[in-house]
Structures are given as structure tokens and as C-alpha cells.
Tab-separated table of C-alpha atoms and ligand atoms in Angstrom:
chain	number	residue	atom	x	y	z
A	1	MET	CA	-3.668	3.761	-7.873
A	2	ARG	CA	-1.286	0.921	-8.687
A	3	VAL	CA	-3.222	-2.319	-8.814
A	4	LEU	CA	-1.593	-5.721	-8.946
A	5	LEU	CA	-3.986	-8.084	-10.713
A	6	GLY	CA	-3.239	-11.735	-10.047
A	7	VAL	CA	-4.799	-14.264	-12.429
A	8	THR	CA	-4.822	-17.936	-11.512
A	9	GLY	CA	-5.700	-20.968	-13.634
A	10	GLY	CA	-9.343	-21.273	-14.453
A	11	VAL	CA	-11.622	-20.998	-17.482
A	12	ALA	CA	-12.971	-17.718	-16.043
A	13	ALA	CA	-9.536	-16.069	-16.522
A	14	TYR	CA	-10.955	-14.360	-19.635
A	15	LYS	CA	-13.226	-12.278	-17.381
A	16	ALA	CA	-10.113	-10.808	-15.729
A	17	ALA	CA	-9.307	-9.150	-19.067
A	18	ILE	CA	-12.547	-7.156	-18.775
A	19	VAL	CA	-11.772	-6.320	-15.134
A	20	LEU	CA	-8.362	-5.053	-16.275
A	21	ARG	CA	-9.986	-2.897	-18.958
A	22	ARG	CA	-12.389	-1.326	-16.467
A	23	LEU	CA	-9.594	-0.511	-13.994
A	24	LYS	CA	-7.499	1.015	-16.788
A	25	GLU	CA	-10.462	3.090	-17.976
A	26	ASP	CA	-10.745	4.456	-14.444
A	27	GLY	CA	-7.159	5.650	-14.717
A	28	HIS	CA	-5.356	3.052	-12.627
A	29	THR	CA	-2.017	1.490	-13.418
A	30	VAL	CA	-2.551	-2.265	-13.518
A	31	ARG	CA	0.246	-4.794	-13.445
A	32	VAL	CA	-0.901	-8.338	-14.219
A	33	VAL	CA	0.838	-11.312	-12.616
A	34	PRO	CA	-0.586	-14.479	-14.178
A	35	THR	CA	0.263	-17.898	-12.739
A	36	ALA	CA	1.836	-20.393	-15.129
A	37	ALA	CA	-1.384	-22.471	-15.084
A	38	SER	CA	-3.505	-19.448	-15.989
A	39	LEU	CA	-1.474	-18.964	-19.173
A	40	GLN	CA	-3.112	-22.195	-20.431
A	41	PHE	CA	-6.354	-20.198	-20.544
A	42	VAL	CA	-5.329	-16.621	-21.457
A	43	GLY	CA	-1.893	-15.894	-22.922
A	44	ARG	CA	0.688	-13.402	-21.749
A	45	ALA	CA	0.267	-11.263	-24.886
A	46	THR	CA	-3.309	-10.406	-23.875
A	47	TRP	CA	-2.202	-9.171	-20.447
A	48	GLU	CA	0.734	-7.189	-21.778
A	49	ALA	CA	-1.266	-5.582	-24.578
A	50	LEU	CA	-4.173	-4.604	-22.319
A	51	SER	CA	-2.080	-3.409	-19.372
A	52	GLY	CA	0.785	-1.880	-21.341
A	53	LEU	CA	3.172	-3.505	-18.846
A	54	PRO	CA	5.153	-6.754	-18.689
A	55	ALA	CA	3.198	-9.717	-17.311
A	56	THR	CA	5.716	-12.044	-15.716
A	57	SER	CA	4.891	-15.210	-13.773
A	58	ASP	CA	8.122	-16.601	-12.492
A	59	THR	CA	10.117	-15.460	-9.457
A	60	PHE	CA	13.250	-15.641	-11.581
A	61	ASP	CA	12.009	-13.381	-14.384
A	62	ASN	CA	13.745	-9.985	-14.226
A	63	VAL	CA	15.790	-10.787	-11.114
A	64	PRO	CA	17.824	-7.499	-11.167
A	65	ALA	CA	14.630	-5.553	-10.407
A	66	VAL	CA	13.925	-7.850	-7.394
A	67	GLU	CA	10.393	-8.039	-8.703
A	68	HIS	CA	9.229	-10.742	-6.322
A	69	VAL	CA	9.449	-8.161	-3.512
A	70	ARG	CA	9.043	-4.876	-5.374
A	71	LEU	CA	5.734	-5.766	-7.042
A	72	GLY	CA	4.054	-6.381	-3.704
A	73	GLN	CA	5.628	-3.337	-2.062
A	74	ALA	CA	4.680	-1.006	-4.907
A	75	ALA	CA	1.019	-2.064	-5.127
A	76	ASP	CA	-1.706	0.085	-3.578
A	77	ALA	CA	-4.124	-2.832	-3.832
A	78	VAL	CA	-4.010	-6.461	-4.946
A	79	LEU	CA	-6.903	-8.173	-6.719
A	80	VAL	CA	-6.794	-11.873	-7.617
A	81	ALA	CA	-9.444	-12.943	-10.122
A	82	PRO	CA	-10.144	-15.743	-10.673
A	83	ALA	CA	-8.707	-17.367	-7.546
A	84	THR	CA	-8.621	-21.184	-7.621
A	85	ALA	CA	-9.114	-23.430	-4.589
A	86	ASP	CA	-5.421	-24.275	-4.797
A	87	PHE	CA	-4.488	-20.579	-4.764
A	88	LEU	CA	-6.673	-19.949	-1.688
A	89	ALA	CA	-4.870	-22.805	0.060
A	90	GLN	CA	-1.460	-21.334	-0.824
A	91	LEU	CA	-2.473	-17.878	0.334
A	92	ALA	CA	-3.920	-19.182	3.596
A	93	HIS	CA	-0.609	-20.916	4.320
A	94	GLY	CA	1.666	-18.061	3.258
A	95	GLU	CA	3.274	-20.067	0.466
A	96	ALA	CA	5.333	-18.338	-2.187
A	97	ARG	CA	5.574	-20.856	-5.010
A	98	ASP	CA	5.693	-18.332	-7.821
A	99	LEU	CA	5.837	-14.580	-8.488
A	100	LEU	CA	2.212	-14.022	-7.443
A	101	GLY	CA	2.725	-15.877	-4.153
A	102	ASN	CA	5.859	-13.833	-3.441
A	103	ALA	CA	4.141	-10.550	-4.293
A	104	LEU	CA	1.313	-11.395	-1.899
A	105	LEU	CA	3.775	-12.166	0.896
A	106	ALA	CA	5.601	-8.888	0.278
A	107	THR	CA	2.580	-6.582	0.179
A	108	ARG	CA	0.991	-4.492	2.918
A	109	ALA	CA	-1.771	-3.351	0.555
A	110	PRO	CA	-5.374	-4.545	0.831
A	111	VAL	CA	-5.940	-7.913	-0.862
A	112	ILE	CA	-9.202	-8.849	-2.572
A	113	VAL	CA	-9.742	-12.301	-4.055
A	114	ALA	CA	-12.551	-13.482	-6.313
A	115	PRO	CA	-12.742	-17.300	-6.104
A	116	ALA	CA	-13.982	-19.446	-8.986
A	117	MET	CA	-14.283	-23.217	-8.778
A	118	HIS	CA	-16.742	-26.097	-8.891
A	119	THR	CA	-19.350	-26.223	-6.164
A	120	GLU	CA	-17.811	-29.362	-4.595
A	121	MET	CA	-14.464	-27.599	-4.248
A	122	TRP	CA	-16.025	-24.414	-2.843
A	123	GLU	CA	-17.953	-26.433	-0.272
A	124	LYS	CA	-15.037	-28.696	0.702
A	125	PRO	CA	-14.203	-28.257	4.425
A	126	SER	CA	-10.566	-27.510	3.576
A	127	THR	CA	-11.616	-24.643	1.267
A	128	ARG	CA	-14.146	-23.361	3.831
A	129	ALA	CA	-11.370	-23.325	6.452
A	130	ASN	CA	-8.992	-21.504	4.094
A	131	VAL	CA	-11.621	-18.863	3.263
A	132	ALA	CA	-12.342	-18.381	6.973
A	133	THR	CA	-8.608	-17.978	7.681
A	134	LEU	CA	-8.205	-15.406	4.899
A	135	ARG	CA	-11.231	-13.398	6.031
A	136	ALA	CA	-10.040	-13.479	9.636
A	137	ARG	CA	-6.771	-11.925	8.421
A	138	GLY	CA	-8.553	-9.032	6.738
A	139	ILE	CA	-8.465	-10.338	3.177
A	140	THR	CA	-11.653	-9.667	1.243
A	141	VAL	CA	-12.960	-12.899	-0.280
A	142	ILE	CA	-15.728	-12.043	-2.739
A	143	GLU	CA	-18.615	-14.517	-2.583
A	144	PRO	CA	-18.774	-16.507	-5.844
A	145	ALA	CA	-21.893	-16.264	-7.982
A	146	VAL	CA	-24.358	-19.113	-8.353
A	147	GLY	CA	-24.845	-20.354	-11.898
A	148	ARG	CA	-23.463	-22.294	-14.785
A	149	LEU	CA	-19.982	-23.737	-14.173
A	150	THR	CA	-17.443	-24.989	-16.709
A	151	GLY	CA	-19.144	-28.302	-17.459
A	152	PRO	CA	-22.851	-29.112	-17.489
A	153	ASP	CA	-23.006	-28.525	-13.725
A	154	SER	CA	-24.227	-25.414	-12.021
A	155	GLY	CA	-24.227	-24.054	-8.456
A	156	PRO	CA	-22.178	-21.693	-6.271
A	157	GLY	CA	-18.588	-21.247	-7.482
A	158	ARG	CA	-18.970	-19.202	-10.639
A	159	LEU	CA	-16.746	-16.121	-10.984
A	160	PRO	CA	-18.910	-12.991	-10.571
A	161	GLU	CA	-19.333	-10.738	-13.605
A	162	PRO	CA	-16.495	-8.196	-14.168
A	163	ASP	CA	-18.619	-5.186	-13.113
A	164	ASP	CA	-19.479	-6.923	-9.832
A	165	ILE	CA	-15.818	-7.748	-9.188
A	166	VAL	CA	-14.790	-4.137	-9.856
A	167	ALA	CA	-17.550	-2.835	-7.564
A	168	ALA	CA	-16.512	-5.225	-4.766
A	169	PHE	CA	-12.887	-4.229	-5.281
A	170	TYR	CA	-13.638	-0.492	-4.974
A	171	ALA	CA	-15.821	-1.113	-1.930
A	172	ALA	CA	-12.967	-3.005	-0.276
A	173	VAL	CA	-10.174	-0.528	-1.007
A	174	ASP	CA	-12.072	2.676	-0.289
A	175	GLY	CA	-10.446	4.216	2.746
A	176	GLY	CA	-7.698	1.604	2.681
A	177	PRO	CA	-4.503	2.659	0.950
A	178	PHE	CA	-5.451	6.272	0.301
A	179	PRO	CA	-4.747	9.428	2.243
A	180	ALA	CA	-7.627	10.639	4.392
A	181	GLY	CA	-10.343	12.309	2.373
A	182	GLU	CA	-9.596	10.565	-0.922
A	183	THR	CA	-12.451	8.717	-2.512
A	184	PRO	CA	-12.606	6.522	-5.583
A	185	ALA	CA	-14.380	9.381	-7.378
A	186	ARG	CA	-11.071	11.219	-7.551
A	187	TRP	CA	-9.103	8.380	-9.102
A	188	GLY	CA	-8.930	8.848	-12.808
A	189	ASP	CA	-10.028	12.502	-12.691
A	190	LEU	CA	-7.013	13.442	-14.842
A	191	ALA	CA	-7.623	10.707	-17.445
A	192	GLY	CA	-6.914	11.992	-20.926
A	193	LEU	CA	-4.876	15.001	-19.733
A	194	ARG	CA	-1.289	15.383	-20.909
A	195	ILE	CA	0.903	16.873	-18.195
A	196	VAL	CA	4.521	17.997	-18.387
A	197	ILE	CA	6.386	18.374	-15.105
A	198	SER	CA	9.883	19.818	-14.778
A	199	ALA	CA	11.771	18.463	-11.787
A	200	GLY	CA	15.182	18.738	-10.159
A	201	GLY	CA	17.676	21.545	-10.459
A	202	THR	CA	19.635	22.813	-13.459
A	203	ARG	CA	23.426	23.009	-13.620
A	204	GLU	CA	25.140	25.799	-15.521
A	205	PRO	CA	28.706	24.962	-16.518
A	206	LEU	CA	31.500	27.335	-15.457
A	207	ASP	CA	34.415	25.450	-16.952
A	208	ALA	CA	35.325	21.934	-18.027
A	209	VAL	CA	34.567	20.466	-14.576
A	210	ARG	CA	32.578	22.966	-12.500
A	211	PHE	CA	28.990	24.135	-12.520
A	212	LEU	CA	26.594	26.459	-10.730
A	213	GLY	CA	23.846	24.335	-9.237
A	214	ASN	CA	21.307	24.123	-6.439
A	215	ARG	CA	20.095	21.675	-3.831
A	216	SER	CA	16.893	20.536	-5.503
A	217	THR	CA	16.595	16.725	-5.616
A	218	GLY	CA	13.441	16.498	-7.729
A	219	THR	CA	11.374	14.589	-5.140
A	220	GLN	CA	8.391	16.982	-5.260
A	221	GLY	CA	8.351	16.928	-9.081
A	222	LEU	CA	8.512	13.136	-9.121
A	223	ALA	CA	5.739	12.919	-6.510
A	224	LEU	CA	3.604	15.143	-8.759
A	225	ALA	CA	4.340	12.812	-11.668
A	226	GLU	CA	3.393	9.766	-9.605
A	227	ALA	CA	0.170	11.357	-8.352
A	228	ALA	CA	-0.806	12.590	-11.834
A	229	ARG	CA	-0.133	9.158	-13.331
A	230	GLU	CA	-2.193	7.475	-10.631
A	231	ARG	CA	-5.048	9.820	-11.453
A	232	GLY	CA	-4.910	8.839	-15.098
A	233	ALA	CA	-2.831	11.586	-16.748
A	234	ASP	CA	-0.316	10.988	-19.491
A	235	VAL	CA	2.825	12.348	-17.803
A	236	THR	CA	6.231	13.492	-19.065
A	237	VAL	CA	8.921	14.534	-16.601
A	238	VAL	CA	11.708	16.831	-17.753
A	239	ALA	CA	14.319	15.850	-15.177
A	240	ALA	CA	17.205	18.203	-14.471
A	241	ASN	CA	20.003	16.237	-12.807
A	242	VAL	CA	17.610	13.905	-11.023
A	243	THR	CA	19.142	10.633	-9.835
A	244	LEU	CA	15.867	9.148	-8.546
A	245	PRO	CA	13.742	6.925	-10.810
A	246	VAL	CA	10.366	8.084	-12.159
A	247	SER	CA	7.261	5.943	-11.534
A	248	GLU	CA	6.239	3.246	-13.944
A	249	GLY	CA	4.352	4.617	-16.916
A	250	VAL	CA	5.869	8.125	-16.717
A	251	ALA	CA	7.939	9.352	-19.688
A	252	ARG	CA	11.258	10.990	-18.816
A	253	VAL	CA	13.533	13.442	-20.639
A	254	ASP	CA	16.863	14.110	-18.910
A	255	VAL	CA	18.453	17.554	-19.145
A	256	GLU	CA	21.303	19.385	-17.473
A	257	THR	CA	21.248	23.134	-18.155
A	258	SER	CA	18.442	25.703	-18.087
A	259	ALA	CA	18.713	26.035	-21.887
A	260	GLU	CA	18.220	22.271	-22.323
A	261	LEU	CA	15.351	22.329	-19.835
A	262	SER	CA	13.721	25.213	-21.681
A	263	ALA	CA	13.908	23.409	-25.037
A	264	ALA	CA	12.615	20.103	-23.616
A	265	VAL	CA	9.752	21.694	-21.652
A	266	LYS	CA	8.631	23.808	-24.604
A	267	GLU	CA	8.673	20.828	-26.931
A	268	ALA	CA	6.624	18.681	-24.547
A	269	ALA	CA	4.344	21.627	-23.649
A	270	ALA	CA	3.333	22.070	-27.299
A	271	SER	CA	1.059	19.028	-27.009
A	272	SER	CA	0.131	19.328	-23.339
A	273	ASP	CA	-2.835	20.493	-21.299
A	274	VAL	CA	-0.923	21.260	-18.110
A	275	VAL	CA	2.679	22.354	-17.503
A	276	ILE	CA	4.023	22.271	-13.949
A	277	MET	CA	7.354	24.006	-13.430
A	278	ALA	CA	8.570	22.320	-10.264
A	279	ALA	CA	12.247	22.468	-11.241
A	280	ALA	CA	14.667	24.895	-9.629
A	281	VAL	CA	15.918	26.641	-12.763
A	282	ALA	CA	19.111	28.693	-12.534
A	283	ASP	CA	18.504	32.404	-12.923
A	284	PHE	CA	22.053	33.022	-14.155
A	285	ARG	CA	24.667	31.255	-16.226
A	286	ALA	CA	28.304	32.097	-16.947
A	287	ARG	CA	28.724	34.472	-19.911
A	288	GLU	CA	31.806	32.504	-20.983
A	289	VAL	CA	32.294	28.806	-20.273
A	290	ALA	CA	36.002	27.975	-20.116
A	291	GLY	CA	36.847	24.927	-22.215
A	292	THR	CA	39.480	23.855	-19.705
A	293	LYS	CA	39.643	23.998	-15.910
A	294	ILE	CA	39.874	27.553	-14.509
A	295	LYS	CA	43.224	27.947	-12.624
A	296	LYS	CA	44.004	30.139	-9.617
A	297	ASP	CA	45.846	33.217	-10.872
A	298	GLY	CA	47.403	34.216	-7.535
A	299	SER	CA	45.229	37.328	-7.107
A	300	GLY	CA	43.160	35.693	-4.352
A	301	THR	CA	39.884	36.356	-6.152
A	302	LEU	CA	37.991	35.115	-9.151
A	303	THR	CA	35.432	37.201	-10.960
A	304	LEU	CA	32.748	35.425	-12.933
A	305	GLU	CA	30.427	37.303	-15.194
A	306	LEU	CA	26.927	35.882	-15.117
A	307	VAL	CA	24.052	36.598	-17.451
A	308	GLU	CA	20.374	35.935	-16.901
A	309	THR	CA	18.873	32.751	-18.260
A	310	GLU	CA	15.506	32.631	-19.961
A	311	ASP	CA	12.541	32.567	-17.582
A	312	VAL	CA	10.786	29.451	-18.892
A	313	LEU	CA	7.675	29.909	-16.770
A	314	ARG	CA	7.221	33.465	-17.967
A	315	ALA	CA	7.697	32.368	-21.596
A	316	LEU	CA	5.013	29.669	-21.195
A	317	VAL	CA	2.592	32.135	-19.603
A	318	ALA	CA	3.295	34.679	-22.368
A	319	GLN	CA	2.323	32.106	-25.023
A	320	ALA	CA	-1.171	32.029	-23.440
A	321	VAL	CA	-2.238	28.835	-25.224
A	322	PRO	CA	-6.019	28.453	-24.738
A	323	GLY	CA	-6.894	25.495	-22.538
A	324	ARG	CA	-3.347	25.080	-21.246
A	325	THR	CA	-2.810	25.486	-17.509
A	326	VAL	CA	0.583	26.702	-16.351
A	327	VAL	CA	1.716	26.103	-12.767
A	328	GLY	CA	4.772	27.680	-11.148
A	329	PHE	CA	6.583	27.005	-7.916
A	330	ALA	CA	8.043	29.578	-5.566
A	331	ALA	CA	10.411	28.565	-2.802
A	332	GLU	CA	10.754	31.696	-0.690
A	333	THR	CA	12.409	32.883	2.507
A	334	GLY	CA	11.350	35.924	4.520
A	335	ASP	CA	13.683	38.908	4.882
A	336	ASP	CA	13.647	42.590	5.811
A	337	ALA	CA	11.639	43.438	2.727
A	338	GLY	CA	8.761	41.104	3.570
A	339	THR	CA	7.573	37.729	4.771
A	340	ALA	CA	8.019	34.622	2.627
A	341	LEU	CA	4.292	34.745	1.805
A	342	GLU	CA	4.482	38.380	0.728
A	343	HIS	CA	7.361	37.576	-1.610
A	344	ALA	CA	5.378	34.653	-3.033
A	345	GLN	CA	2.298	36.815	-3.562
A	346	ALA	CA	4.389	39.404	-5.394
A	347	LYS	CA	5.827	36.609	-7.547
A	348	ALA	CA	2.341	35.261	-8.340
A	349	TRP	CA	1.351	38.710	-9.553
A	350	ARG	CA	4.575	39.147	-11.547
A	351	LYS	CA	4.663	35.725	-13.176
A	352	ARG	CA	0.894	35.447	-13.871
A	353	ALA	CA	0.862	31.651	-13.880
A	354	ASP	CA	-2.587	30.073	-13.415
A	355	LEU	CA	-1.396	28.653	-10.127
A	356	LEU	CA	1.675	29.298	-7.980
A	357	VAL	CA	2.693	26.703	-5.420
A	358	PHE	CA	4.480	28.532	-2.643
A	359	ASN	CA	6.640	26.681	-0.203
A	360	PRO	CA	8.603	28.332	2.571
A	361	VAL	CA	12.206	27.119	2.578
A	362	GLY	CA	15.316	27.654	4.660
A	363	GLY	CA	16.212	26.082	7.995
A	364	GLY	CA	16.275	22.625	6.389
A	365	ARG	CA	12.662	22.840	5.113
A	366	GLY	CA	11.694	21.941	1.609
A	367	PHE	CA	14.581	19.954	0.139
A	368	GLY	CA	14.845	16.193	-0.287
A	369	ASP	CA	12.462	13.509	0.853
A	370	VAL	CA	11.000	15.366	3.823
A	371	PRO	CA	7.421	16.440	4.532
A	372	ASN	CA	6.519	19.583	2.699
A	373	GLU	CA	4.093	22.442	3.298
A	374	VAL	CA	2.668	24.651	0.594
A	375	LEU	CA	0.123	27.382	-0.046
A	376	LEU	CA	-1.625	27.578	-3.411
A	377	LEU	CA	-1.939	31.062	-4.883
A	378	ASP	CA	-3.858	32.218	-7.922
A	379	ARG	CA	-2.417	34.737	-10.407
A	380	THR	CA	-3.425	37.664	-8.214
A	381	GLY	CA	-1.660	36.193	-5.191
A	382	ALA	CA	-4.905	35.225	-3.431
A	383	VAL	CA	-4.520	32.098	-1.302
A	384	LEU	CA	-6.699	29.303	-2.728
A	385	GLY	CA	-5.732	26.715	-0.154
A	386	GLY	CA	-2.881	24.942	1.510
A	387	ALA	CA	-1.519	21.483	2.137
A	388	SER	CA	1.121	19.808	4.207
A	389	GLY	CA	2.334	16.274	4.682
A	390	THR	CA	4.308	13.939	2.495
A	391	LYS	CA	5.365	15.158	-0.921
A	392	LEU	CA	2.802	12.761	-2.419
A	393	ALA	CA	-0.002	14.256	-0.296
A	394	VAL	CA	1.121	17.756	-1.329
A	395	ALA	CA	1.230	16.599	-4.947
A	396	HIS	CA	-2.413	15.476	-4.759
A	397	ALA	CA	-3.408	18.838	-3.261
A	398	VAL	CA	-1.620	20.681	-6.094
A	399	LEU	CA	-3.415	18.503	-8.656
A	400	ASP	CA	-6.759	19.161	-6.925
A	401	SER	CA	-6.116	22.881	-7.443
A	402	VAL	CA	-5.139	22.276	-11.072
A	403	VAL	CA	-8.484	20.518	-11.556
A	404	SER	CA	-10.366	23.395	-9.906
A	405	VAL	CA	-8.610	26.201	-11.837
A	406	ARG	CA	-9.323	24.381	-15.121
A	407	HIS	CA	-13.072	24.406	-14.433
B	1	CTP	N1	11.623	29.477	-13.394
B	1	CTP	C1	11.748	29.321	-14.759
B	1	CTP	N2	12.851	29.777	-15.400
B	1	CTP	C2	13.837	30.408	-14.722
B	1	CTP	C3	13.708	30.583	-13.329
B	1	CTP	C4	12.586	30.087	-12.691
B	1	CTP	O1	10.847	28.778	-15.381
B	1	CTP	N3	14.902	30.820	-15.369
B	1	CTP	C5	10.390	28.982	-12.744
B	1	CTP	C6	10.615	27.922	-11.699
B	1	CTP	O2	10.558	26.625	-12.255
B	1	CTP	C7	9.467	28.151	-10.753
B	1	CTP	C8	9.226	29.632	-10.843
B	1	CTP	O3	9.830	30.055	-12.067
B	1	CTP	O4	8.292	27.512	-11.185
B	1	CTP	C9	9.792	30.443	-9.745
B	1	CTP	O5	11.159	30.190	-9.593
B	1	CTP	P1	12.044	31.160	-8.736
B	1	CTP	O6	13.460	30.733	-8.861
B	1	CTP	O7	11.441	31.267	-7.386
B	1	CTP	O8	11.727	32.501	-9.528
B	1	CTP	P2	12.647	33.636	-10.009
B	1	CTP	O9	12.172	34.103	-11.318
B	1	CTP	O10	14.041	33.205	-9.883
B	1	CTP	O11	12.305	34.758	-8.956
B	1	CTP	P3	13.242	35.664	-8.057
B	1	CTP	O12	14.632	35.454	-8.496
B	1	CTP	O13	12.687	37.008	-8.339
B	1	CTP	O14	12.947	35.180	-6.667
């Protein structure tokens, strides 16, 4: 899950560092947006070091990335802790004075705020009205704790302890931004695993300007990377001619040909627990690659001699590294020799990967950013399960099967 953690100006800002730690330990990606005032209490370096991501405050920081909109759009949940009385007033009135205010205006994700202030401020009619407005709009306002405040005073208004904030946060987001059936227990289930995912389609050069390629865009591979990252894995994508960006926190190695893909995947696989071959790898390449552009010779035909490329998936399976799970993909069409499923089952048996993700293609199915449907086969071709929906939903189902075959 991608969590946007807003920190506003109060002495309790230090507790947000522990909240951030807990969320990271659970495998979430956390982007901190501190207000300028909060930096008087806890500095930017703390947020960047603990989150591993930039912690910008101003709407005009990193303008080319249009962060003031993108941060809110990209978040699966927003948590603001501590939230000052002034911040609650801004939020209740839809003000966007800084990056955090903009992000909150631009998000559709659930918003949870943990107020912290002196008792007089918490009990002030204006604050009560703002809290009531926020709650009426579906924002979760965590009740402050009662206890010692910044000065000698004590009463309601103290920021709850980090564990209580995290618990309230999980309670509020459960069933919110996640696909049906997902529970917090699944988030972070891939923490500590190193996963390599090949994505896209290779291009094999024919001459100085032409290549043999395929229609793969890499969206399913990138969705797998996003899902695996959200669930806490350390992810590397080997991207073959992919123009789309990878999610934040995912490492990327760009390649063009099947030989480059093979070298990059094998290198990354050497220190990985899971390898997912989602790329469409060319089965053939030209025996000779012309250094210049091939010209028409007037005969009306052109004969190219093609030779087989290395089967990367088969090579990975043959290595049989203990503890490493290898996943293949099979995009199949039915024909006179058998149905698409029968072809996929034969491939599962032939390739012997731990898991084969079969998706029927043809007739416009399967390519690009369209809903996908898959069946998950074990190495004997037995159907373990199936999934359909967005490529992200399919990605989660594939990762669920990875988790189950590793047990
Ligand atoms: N694959 C690979 N190296 C290749 C070809 C394919 O690693 N040179 C991987 C793909 O990434 C995918 C799986 O093998 O995970 C199946 O790809 P597919 O093209 O369907 O398999 P082929 O071996 O080409 O099977 P066939 O031509 O018999 O259909």
C-alpha cells in the first residue's frame, strides 16, 4: 500500500517517526509530506532517511512531476499525524496552502487524521465544528488521548501513542482502497523477498533500422512489480522496450534483445528468491544482422534465416537453485491441435516452472492496459486457481500463488 504521511507542526511530530517505522516494517511504501512548521520540530533528513523517499513540503518543489496532484492521486491512504487545530481548519475548508493541502484536495483515498493540541484548542467551538465537518465527510478523526501536554498542563489533546495510531489507521483503511477480499494481513507478506520480473517484449535486430518484435507493452509485468512492492518485496524489473514508468521504489534495468534480457535476468536472479518471466521473449533472431539497411533486390521476396534464441525460463528452471521460485507466463491461442488451455498445460509440463500463468490471447485479449484473465498451473499442468480483472488484481492473484507454492 502507498501511504502518504502528512506531518504538521507540533511537538508530537517525533511520534510520527515511529508510526512511519511501523508502516515500513509492515511492507508499505510511505511518502512523508511535512508542513514547513513541522520542520521546526523534526527535520527533513529524518523523514527522508526513514522513508527512503524525498520529503518535500512546498507546492513548487519538483514542479515537473506535478507532485501537488500526483502525490494525492497515487496514495492508497493518507494519514496525518500529528494534525494541528490549524490544519483541521484548513482541511475542513478545502484549503491548499502547501503541498500537503494540495495532496489532500487531490486524493480519493481514505484520510485519517490524528489531532494533537492543547485542551482549550481541542474544545474550542470552531475546532469542534471542524472535526464534525470532517467526520461528516467520511474522514476518520482519531480521538486524542488524555494526558500530559507540552507544558505543565494535562487533559484531552495529547497525540495517541504510535501503536494506537497505526491500529486506528488499519481499522479505518481495511476494506477501503483494497480489492475485495484483501485484508491487512496480506500487506507485507512478501517483506524480505527479492523478486525479479521481466516485462515487455524483446526486439531482435534484422538490419540497421529494422527489428523483429511483438505487441507486449509490459503492463502486466509492471503491475506485478507494483503489487510485489506494495506487499513488501524488493523488486527489480528487467524491462524490454517498455515505455511506461515503473512504480516508486522498484529498480529497473532496460534491455532490448533477448540476449540482453537473458544476461540481465540471470544476473539479478543470482541474488533473488523469485523470478517471474512475464516478458514476451523472441523465440528467434536473425542469424546475420546487416550493418546497413537491407535493400529490395528486385526478386519480389526476401529470405531471412532465423535461429532460435536461448529459452531463459528453461535455463532458470534447469539451474534448480534451492529456495528459488521460478514463474513462467504462457499466452496461448487454441487451434486444431488443441484448446488454449491444453497448449498451456503441455507447456507447463515441458517448461517445469514452479508456476505457469496462462492467459488466453487473440481477438484483442491480453495486450495493453485492458482487463486480463489468467489460470495458474503447477508444473504438472494442474489448475491451481484463476483470476480475472485489472492487471493489478491479476498480479495480486499471481503473487498469492507464489506465496502458496513457496510453502
Ligand atoms: N521465454 C523465455 N525465453 C524465450 C522464450 C520464452 O524465457 N526465449 C519465457 C517467457 O518469458 C514465458 C514463457 O517462456 O514466461 C513462455 O513463453 P512462450 O513464448 O509462450 O514460450 P515458447 O517457449 O515460445 O513456447 P512455444 O513457442 O512452444 O509456444
